[in-house]
Amino acid sequence: MEKLTYLSGFGNEFSTEDPRCPGALPVGQNNPQKCAYGLYAEQLSGSAFTAPRETNKRSWLYRIRPSVLHHPFKKTDRGLITHNWDDIPPNPNQMRWHPFDLPKGKKDFVQGLTTICGAGDPKGRHGVCIYVYTCNTSMAEDRCMYNSDGDFLIVPQQGPLLITTEFGRMKVDPNEICVIQQGMRFSVDVEGPSRGYVLEVFDGHFTLPCLGPIGANGLANPRDFLTPVAWFEDREVKQFTVISKYQGHLFSATQTHSPFDVVAWHGNYSPYKYNLSHFVTVNTVSVDHMDPSIFTVLTCQSTKPGVAIADFVIFPPRWGVADKTFRPPYYHRNCMSEFMGLIHGSYEAKEEGFRPGGATLHSMMTPHGPDADCFEKASNCDLKPQRVAEGTMAFMFESSLSMAVTKWASENKVDDTYFSCWQPLKKHFTGKRGDDEIGNGDGPSKGKKKKTK
């Protein structure tokens, strides 16, 4: 296919029209009595009309037919999608999953969505849901989906995704992510067996984290986010199926035309993608392992200042230079839930067992940290500058909500031996200071006083 082009920026006010129809965008107004080319004007709202200007999200679409032109929705099979968090008793244990199996029979993106864990309820517009997707066939030429419940953040792990949306087309490769926001119709094509992860938020939309004293630049820079340019098809068909994810269920409606008929659009509510290799890493140049929040790419904030409904965090290749420091992630108990996935490579704190296409979940206040082998190596290595996570990209979906695991996820691909990676940890306490201890020289001296003449 031809090379796709994009608009650069995060949350920008974009204006774009398919070059086949120059002048399709109205000038000086949104809803003219008669649109150019006989188009219909349609607004897609991603926030309340009266939301503050800095958080108000909406776009105007100029399309061949309005999206209301369809037959009634009917409930359809939702497969392994669920928001029922009470199917099984809660489990506070550390959990790890082997790589999730690729399908043997034909399965597309929607059919391959499987809920792993989550919390909350889309009816109350509060919560998160984490899925894996495994598929091996494109969505049929006459089939698309939209999410009425929230935003999808999609993380491909194996196989590129060609995503056609009402706003245009995106190609999303492994080591890239994309966000399809609430209400946006899209279809996913694949080139072969494909796998990845999806984070869904019910509360609001993803934003860039505040940088605070970091300054004006760093982490995920706004200019590196890409939004598709307008592209349309004027295609009449016998039956096109539109799937709506609504209150945790799937519904389908039929129509006789392609919904990807938006000739032009403008606004600040659109799908976008981001290449994780563009992330500008910030880290310590003195001592200590910094908190993982410095690796936040996107966040969906709660109503509590600084507390996220969900953060998307990555652990990219970087330099480790901390002096007098245990450099891997520290041992931790957290008031947040931590779900981790691995796109490629091996994660520094657990080089064995945690594999690409698999996952871990460390629930609220459940202890976790480096395995025994990592602890011994990092406690005794030469602290020279070194590359960390070279050839690796791990990520974390972190949430302030206490997430429950689904029945399917508790019974499939679970690594029941995960706890054993910490069992070889030894007691090193002797009650005496060691000569090789570092980082403890600034406290009160316990040595003998020198005699004075």
Coordinates of C-alpha atoms in Angstrom, one line a residue:
M1 CA 0.0 0.0 0.0
E2 CA 1.0 3.6 -0.4
K3 CA 3.0 5.3 2.3
L4 CA 0.7 6.8 5.0
T5 CA 1.1 10.4 6.1
Y6 CA 0.3 11.9 9.5
L7 CA -0.2 15.2 11.4
S8 CA 2.2 15.8 14.2
G9 CA 1.3 16.9 17.7
F10 CA -0.6 15.8 20.8
G11 CA -4.1 17.2 21.4
N12 CA -3.8 19.7 18.6
E13 CA -6.5 21.5 16.7
F14 CA -6.1 19.7 13.4
S15 CA -7.7 20.4 10.0
T16 CA -7.4 17.9 7.2
E17 CA -9.2 17.0 4.0
D18 CA -8.7 14.3 1.5
P19 CA -6.8 15.8 -1.5
R20 CA -9.4 14.3 -3.8
C21 CA -11.9 16.8 -2.5
P22 CA -10.2 20.2 -2.0
G23 CA -12.2 22.8 -0.2
A24 CA -14.3 20.2 1.6
L25 CA -13.8 21.9 5.0
P26 CA -16.1 24.9 5.6
V27 CA -14.5 28.2 6.3
G28 CA -15.6 30.3 9.3
Q29 CA -18.3 27.9 10.6
N30 CA -18.8 24.3 11.5
N31 CA -22.3 23.5 10.2
P32 CA -23.2 25.3 7.0
Q33 CA -26.7 25.0 5.5
K34 CA -25.2 23.1 2.7
C35 CA -21.8 21.5 2.9
A36 CA -19.4 21.3 0.0
Y37 CA -19.7 18.2 -2.2
G38 CA -23.1 17.4 -0.7
L39 CA -21.5 16.2 2.5
Y40 CA -23.1 15.9 5.9
A41 CA -21.7 17.7 9.0
E42 CA -21.4 15.6 12.1
Q43 CA -19.9 16.4 15.5
L44 CA -18.2 13.7 17.6
S45 CA -18.0 14.9 21.2
G46 CA -15.3 13.4 23.5
S47 CA -16.3 15.6 26.5
A48 CA -19.3 17.4 27.8
F49 CA -20.2 20.6 25.9
T50 CA -19.5 22.6 29.0
A51 CA -16.1 21.0 29.9
P52 CA -13.4 23.6 30.5
R53 CA -11.7 24.7 27.3
E54 CA -8.4 23.0 28.2
T55 CA -10.2 19.6 28.5
N56 CA -12.9 20.1 25.9
K57 CA -12.7 17.4 23.2
R58 CA -14.6 17.4 20.0
S59 CA -14.2 17.1 16.2
W60 CA -16.3 17.9 13.2
L61 CA -16.5 15.3 10.5
Y62 CA -17.7 16.0 6.9
R63 CA -18.9 12.7 5.6
I64 CA -20.8 11.2 2.6
R65 CA -23.5 9.8 4.8
P66 CA -24.3 10.5 8.5
S67 CA -23.4 7.7 10.9
V68 CA -27.1 7.5 12.1
L69 CA -27.9 5.6 8.8
H70 CA -28.0 2.0 10.1
H71 CA -30.4 -0.6 11.2
P72 CA -31.1 -1.3 14.9
F73 CA -28.4 -2.8 17.1
K74 CA -28.7 -6.4 18.2
K75 CA -26.8 -8.2 21.0
T76 CA -24.0 -10.4 19.7
D77 CA -21.5 -12.8 21.2
R78 CA -18.9 -11.0 23.2
G79 CA -16.5 -14.0 23.4
L80 CA -14.0 -13.5 26.3
I81 CA -14.8 -9.8 26.9
T82 CA -16.1 -9.3 30.4
H83 CA -16.4 -6.6 33.1
N84 CA -17.6 -9.1 35.7
W85 CA -15.0 -8.9 38.5
D86 CA -16.8 -11.3 40.9
D87 CA -16.7 -14.6 38.9
I88 CA -14.0 -15.9 41.2
P89 CA -12.7 -15.0 44.7
P90 CA -10.0 -12.3 44.8
N91 CA -6.4 -13.4 44.6
P92 CA -3.7 -11.2 46.1
N93 CA -0.8 -13.4 45.0
Q94 CA 1.9 -12.3 42.5
M95 CA 0.8 -13.6 39.1
R96 CA 2.7 -14.4 35.9
W97 CA 1.4 -15.6 32.6
H98 CA 3.3 -17.5 29.9
P99 CA 3.0 -16.0 26.4
F100 CA -0.6 -16.1 25.4
D101 CA -1.3 -18.6 22.6
L102 CA -1.9 -17.4 19.0
P103 CA -5.2 -18.7 17.6
K104 CA -5.3 -21.9 15.6
G105 CA -8.6 -21.2 13.8
K106 CA -9.4 -17.9 12.1
K107 CA -9.9 -15.1 14.5
D108 CA -9.9 -11.3 14.0
F109 CA -9.1 -8.5 16.4
V110 CA -12.5 -8.2 18.0
Q111 CA -12.9 -12.0 18.3
G112 CA -9.4 -12.2 19.8
L113 CA -10.0 -9.7 22.6
T114 CA -9.7 -11.4 26.0
T115 CA -10.1 -9.7 29.4
I116 CA -7.3 -10.4 31.8
C117 CA -8.1 -8.1 34.7
G118 CA -9.7 -4.8 35.6
A119 CA -11.9 -2.9 38.0
G120 CA -14.9 -0.5 37.9
D121 CA -17.9 -0.3 35.7
P122 CA -18.4 1.5 32.3
K123 CA -22.0 2.4 33.3
G124 CA -20.6 4.6 36.1
R125 CA -17.8 5.8 33.8
H126 CA -15.2 4.8 36.3
G127 CA -12.6 2.0 35.9
V128 CA -10.1 0.2 33.8
C129 CA -9.9 -3.0 31.9
I130 CA -6.8 -4.9 30.6
Y131 CA -7.0 -7.3 27.6
V132 CA -4.7 -9.3 25.4
Y133 CA -5.6 -9.7 21.8
T134 CA -4.5 -12.7 19.7
C135 CA -5.6 -12.8 16.1
N136 CA -4.5 -14.1 12.7
T137 CA -7.0 -12.7 10.2
S138 CA -8.1 -9.2 9.3
M139 CA -11.5 -7.9 10.2
A140 CA -13.7 -8.6 7.2
E141 CA -13.8 -5.9 4.6
D142 CA -17.3 -5.0 5.7
R143 CA -16.9 -5.0 9.5
C144 CA -15.8 -2.4 12.0
M145 CA -16.0 -1.6 15.8
Y146 CA -16.3 1.3 18.1
N147 CA -16.1 1.5 21.9
S148 CA -18.9 3.3 23.7
D149 CA -17.4 2.6 27.1
G150 CA -14.0 4.3 26.9
D151 CA -10.6 4.7 25.2
F152 CA -8.5 1.8 23.9
L153 CA -4.7 2.1 24.2
I154 CA -3.3 -0.7 22.0
V155 CA 0.2 -2.1 22.4
P156 CA 1.2 -4.5 19.5
Q157 CA 3.7 -7.2 20.6
Q158 CA 3.8 -9.4 17.5
G159 CA 2.7 -8.3 14.0
P160 CA 1.9 -4.8 12.7
L161 CA -1.6 -3.5 12.7
L162 CA -3.1 -1.5 9.8
I163 CA -6.0 0.4 11.4
T164 CA -8.6 2.2 9.3
T165 CA -10.6 4.8 11.2
E166 CA -13.1 7.4 10.3
F167 CA -10.3 10.0 10.6
G168 CA -7.9 8.1 8.3
R169 CA -5.4 5.2 8.4
M170 CA -2.6 4.3 10.7
K171 CA 0.1 1.5 10.5
V172 CA 1.1 0.6 14.1
D173 CA 4.1 -1.7 14.4
P174 CA 5.4 -3.5 17.5
N175 CA 7.3 -0.9 19.6
E176 CA 4.6 1.6 18.7
I177 CA 1.3 2.2 20.4
C178 CA -2.0 3.8 19.3
V179 CA -5.0 5.2 21.1
I180 CA -8.5 4.8 19.6
Q181 CA -10.7 7.2 21.7
Q182 CA -14.3 6.6 22.7
G183 CA -16.8 6.4 19.9
M184 CA -14.3 6.2 17.0
R185 CA -15.1 3.6 14.4
F186 CA -12.1 1.5 13.3
S187 CA -11.2 -1.7 11.6
V188 CA -8.0 -3.8 12.1
D189 CA -6.1 -5.6 9.3
V190 CA -3.2 -7.9 10.1
E191 CA -0.5 -9.5 8.0
G192 CA -0.4 -12.8 9.9
P193 CA -0.5 -14.2 13.5
S194 CA -0.6 -11.1 15.8
R195 CA -0.7 -10.5 19.5
G196 CA -0.7 -7.5 21.9
Y197 CA -2.1 -5.8 24.9
V198 CA -5.0 -3.3 25.3
L199 CA -5.6 -0.9 28.2
E200 CA -9.1 0.5 28.4
V201 CA -10.1 3.5 30.6
F202 CA -13.7 4.4 31.4
D203 CA -13.2 7.7 33.2
G204 CA -11.7 10.1 30.7
H205 CA -8.9 10.4 28.1
F206 CA -5.2 9.9 28.1
T207 CA -3.0 13.0 28.6
L208 CA 0.7 13.7 28.7
P209 CA 2.0 13.7 32.3
C210 CA 3.0 17.0 33.9
L211 CA 6.8 17.4 33.8
G212 CA 7.2 19.6 36.9
P213 CA 10.8 20.5 37.5
I214 CA 12.0 18.4 34.5
G215 CA 11.0 21.5 32.5
A216 CA 9.4 22.0 29.1
N217 CA 10.9 19.0 27.3
G218 CA 11.5 15.3 27.9
L219 CA 9.7 12.0 28.3
A220 CA 7.1 11.7 25.4
N221 CA 7.4 14.9 23.5
P222 CA 4.1 16.2 21.9
R223 CA 5.5 16.5 18.4
D224 CA 6.2 12.8 18.2
F225 CA 2.5 11.8 18.4
L226 CA 1.0 11.2 15.0
T227 CA -2.6 11.6 13.9
P228 CA -3.9 10.3 10.5
V229 CA -4.8 12.6 7.7
A230 CA -8.3 12.5 6.2
W231 CA -9.0 9.5 3.9
F232 CA -12.3 8.2 2.6
E233 CA -13.9 5.5 0.6
D234 CA -17.3 5.8 -1.1
R235 CA -18.3 2.2 -1.1
E236 CA -21.8 0.7 -1.1
V237 CA -22.1 -2.9 0.0
K238 CA -24.9 -5.4 0.6
Q239 CA -24.1 -5.5 4.3
F240 CA -21.6 -3.7 6.5
T241 CA -21.5 -4.7 10.2
V242 CA -20.8 -2.1 12.8
I243 CA -20.0 -3.5 16.3
S244 CA -20.5 -1.4 19.4
K245 CA -18.9 -2.3 22.7
Y246 CA -21.6 -0.9 25.1
Q247 CA -21.7 -1.4 28.9
G248 CA -19.3 -4.4 28.5
H249 CA -21.3 -6.2 25.9
L250 CA -21.1 -6.3 22.1
F251 CA -23.9 -5.2 19.8
S252 CA -24.0 -5.2 16.0
A253 CA -25.9 -3.2 13.5
T254 CA -25.9 -3.4 9.7
Q255 CA -25.8 -0.7 7.0
T256 CA -25.3 -0.7 3.3
H257 CA -22.2 1.5 3.1
S258 CA -18.7 1.9 4.5
P259 CA -18.5 4.1 7.6
F260 CA -15.1 5.2 6.5
D261 CA -16.5 8.0 4.3
V262 CA -15.2 11.1 6.1
V263 CA -13.9 13.4 3.4
A264 CA -12.6 16.0 5.8
W265 CA -12.5 16.8 9.5
H266 CA -11.2 19.3 12.0
G267 CA -10.9 19.3 15.8
N268 CA -8.9 18.1 18.7
Y269 CA -10.5 14.6 19.2
S270 CA -8.9 12.0 17.0
P271 CA -6.9 8.7 17.1
Y272 CA -3.2 8.8 17.3
K273 CA 0.0 6.7 17.5
Y274 CA 3.4 7.0 19.1
N275 CA 6.8 5.3 18.5
L276 CA 8.2 4.2 21.9
S277 CA 11.8 4.6 20.6
H278 CA 11.2 8.4 20.6
F279 CA 10.8 8.5 24.4
V280 CA 13.3 10.8 26.0
T281 CA 14.5 9.0 29.2
V282 CA 15.2 10.9 32.4
N283 CA 17.1 9.2 35.2
T284 CA 19.4 9.8 38.1
V285 CA 23.1 10.8 37.5
S286 CA 24.0 10.5 41.2
V287 CA 22.5 7.8 43.5
D288 CA 19.4 5.7 43.9
H289 CA 16.9 4.1 41.6
M290 CA 14.3 6.6 40.7
D291 CA 10.5 5.9 40.9
P292 CA 9.1 4.4 37.7
S293 CA 6.8 7.4 37.2
I294 CA 9.7 9.0 35.4
F295 CA 9.0 6.6 32.5
T296 CA 5.3 7.6 32.1
V297 CA 4.3 8.0 28.5
L298 CA 0.5 8.7 29.0
T299 CA -1.8 9.0 32.0
C300 CA -5.5 9.1 32.6
Q301 CA -5.9 11.1 35.9
S302 CA -8.5 10.6 38.6
T303 CA -10.2 13.4 40.4
K304 CA -7.4 13.2 43.1
P305 CA -4.4 15.3 42.2
G306 CA -1.5 13.2 41.0
V307 CA -3.4 9.9 41.3
A308 CA -4.0 8.0 38.0
I309 CA -6.9 5.8 37.0
A310 CA -4.2 4.4 34.7
D311 CA -0.6 5.2 33.7
F312 CA 1.1 3.8 30.7
V313 CA 4.8 3.4 31.6
I314 CA 7.7 1.9 29.6
F315 CA 11.2 0.7 30.5
P316 CA 13.2 1.5 27.4
P317 CA 16.9 1.1 26.6
R318 CA 18.9 3.6 28.6
W319 CA 22.2 4.3 30.5
G320 CA 22.6 3.2 34.2
V321 CA 25.1 5.4 36.0
A322 CA 23.9 5.5 39.6
D323 CA 26.8 5.4 42.1
K324 CA 26.7 3.4 45.3
T325 CA 23.3 2.1 44.3
F326 CA 21.4 -1.1 43.8
R327 CA 20.4 -0.3 40.2
P328 CA 17.6 -2.7 39.3
P329 CA 14.0 -1.9 40.5
Y330 CA 13.8 -1.9 44.3
Y331 CA 11.7 -4.3 46.4
H332 CA 8.3 -2.7 46.6
R333 CA 4.8 -2.8 48.1
N334 CA 2.5 -0.4 46.3
C335 CA -0.9 1.3 46.8
M336 CA -1.3 0.9 43.0
S337 CA -1.9 -2.2 40.9
E338 CA 0.9 -3.1 38.4
F339 CA 0.3 -5.1 35.2
M340 CA 3.4 -5.6 33.1
G341 CA 3.9 -6.9 29.6
L342 CA 7.0 -7.5 27.5
I343 CA 7.1 -6.5 23.8
H344 CA 10.6 -7.8 23.1
G345 CA 13.9 -8.6 24.9
S346 CA 14.3 -9.6 28.5
Y347 CA 13.3 -7.6 31.6
E348 CA 16.3 -6.6 33.8
A349 CA 14.7 -7.6 37.1
K350 CA 13.6 -11.1 35.9
E351 CA 15.6 -12.3 33.0
E352 CA 14.0 -15.8 33.2
G353 CA 10.3 -16.6 33.1
F354 CA 9.0 -13.3 32.0
R355 CA 8.8 -13.6 28.2
P356 CA 7.5 -11.5 25.3
G357 CA 3.8 -11.9 24.9
G358 CA 3.4 -12.9 28.5
A359 CA 2.4 -10.7 31.5
T360 CA 2.6 -10.2 35.3
L361 CA 0.3 -8.7 37.8
H362 CA 1.4 -7.4 41.2
S363 CA -1.8 -6.5 43.0
M364 CA -2.3 -3.7 45.5
M365 CA 0.1 -4.0 48.4
T366 CA 1.4 -7.4 47.2
P367 CA 5.3 -7.5 47.6
H368 CA 7.4 -7.7 44.4
G369 CA 10.9 -7.0 43.2
P370 CA 14.0 -8.5 41.6
D371 CA 14.4 -12.2 41.7
A372 CA 17.2 -13.8 43.7
D373 CA 19.6 -14.1 40.8
C374 CA 19.2 -10.4 39.9
F375 CA 19.7 -9.3 43.5
E376 CA 23.0 -11.2 43.8
K377 CA 24.4 -10.0 40.5
A378 CA 23.4 -6.3 41.1
S379 CA 24.6 -6.3 44.7
N380 CA 28.1 -7.4 43.7
C381 CA 28.7 -6.0 40.2
D382 CA 31.2 -3.3 39.2
L383 CA 29.2 0.0 39.2
K384 CA 30.5 1.4 35.9
P385 CA 28.2 3.1 33.4
Q386 CA 26.3 0.5 31.5
R387 CA 23.5 0.1 29.0
V388 CA 20.3 -1.1 30.6
A389 CA 17.5 -3.0 28.7
E390 CA 19.4 -2.9 25.4
G391 CA 17.2 -4.6 22.9
T392 CA 14.3 -4.7 25.3
M393 CA 10.9 -2.9 25.7
A394 CA 8.9 -3.8 28.7
F395 CA 5.9 -1.7 29.8
M396 CA 3.5 -1.3 32.7
F397 CA -0.2 -0.5 33.0
E398 CA -0.4 1.0 36.5
S399 CA -3.8 1.8 38.2
S400 CA -4.9 3.3 41.5
L401 CA -7.8 0.7 41.4
S402 CA -7.6 -2.7 42.9
M403 CA -7.9 -5.0 39.9
A404 CA -9.5 -8.4 39.8
V405 CA -8.5 -11.3 37.6
T406 CA -11.1 -12.9 35.3
K407 CA -11.9 -16.6 35.6
W408 CA -10.4 -17.3 32.1
A409 CA -7.1 -15.5 33.1
S410 CA -6.9 -17.5 36.4
E411 CA -7.1 -20.8 34.5
N412 CA -5.0 -20.2 31.3
K413 CA -1.3 -19.7 30.8
V414 CA -0.7 -19.1 34.5
D415 CA 2.9 -19.7 35.8
D416 CA 2.2 -21.4 39.1
T417 CA 6.0 -21.4 39.9
Y418 CA 6.3 -17.6 39.8
F419 CA 6.7 -17.3 43.6
S420 CA 9.7 -19.6 43.5
C421 CA 11.9 -16.9 41.8
W422 CA 12.1 -15.2 45.2
Q423 CA 12.6 -18.3 47.4
P424 CA 16.4 -18.4 47.0
L425 CA 16.8 -15.0 48.6
K426 CA 19.2 -15.3 51.5
K427 CA 19.6 -13.8 54.8
H428 CA 22.7 -11.6 54.7
F429 CA 22.3 -9.9 58.1
T430 CA 25.1 -10.6 60.5
G431 CA 24.8 -7.8 63.0
K432 CA 28.2 -6.5 61.8
R433 CA 29.1 -3.9 59.3
G434 CA 30.9 -5.3 56.2
D435 CA 34.0 -3.6 54.8
D436 CA 32.6 -3.9 51.3
E437 CA 29.3 -2.0 52.1
I438 CA 28.9 1.2 50.1
G439 CA 26.5 4.0 50.4
N440 CA 26.5 4.0 54.2
G441 CA 29.4 6.2 55.0
D442 CA 27.5 9.4 55.8
G443 CA 25.9 8.3 59.0
P444 CA 27.1 8.8 62.6
S445 CA 30.5 7.1 63.1
K446 CA 30.5 4.1 65.4
G447 CA 34.3 3.7 65.3
K448 CA 36.7 4.1 68.2
K449 CA 37.7 7.6 69.2
K450 CA 41.2 8.5 68.5
K451 CA 43.4 9.1 71.5
T452 CA 44.7 12.6 72.0
K453 CA 48.0 13.5 73.5

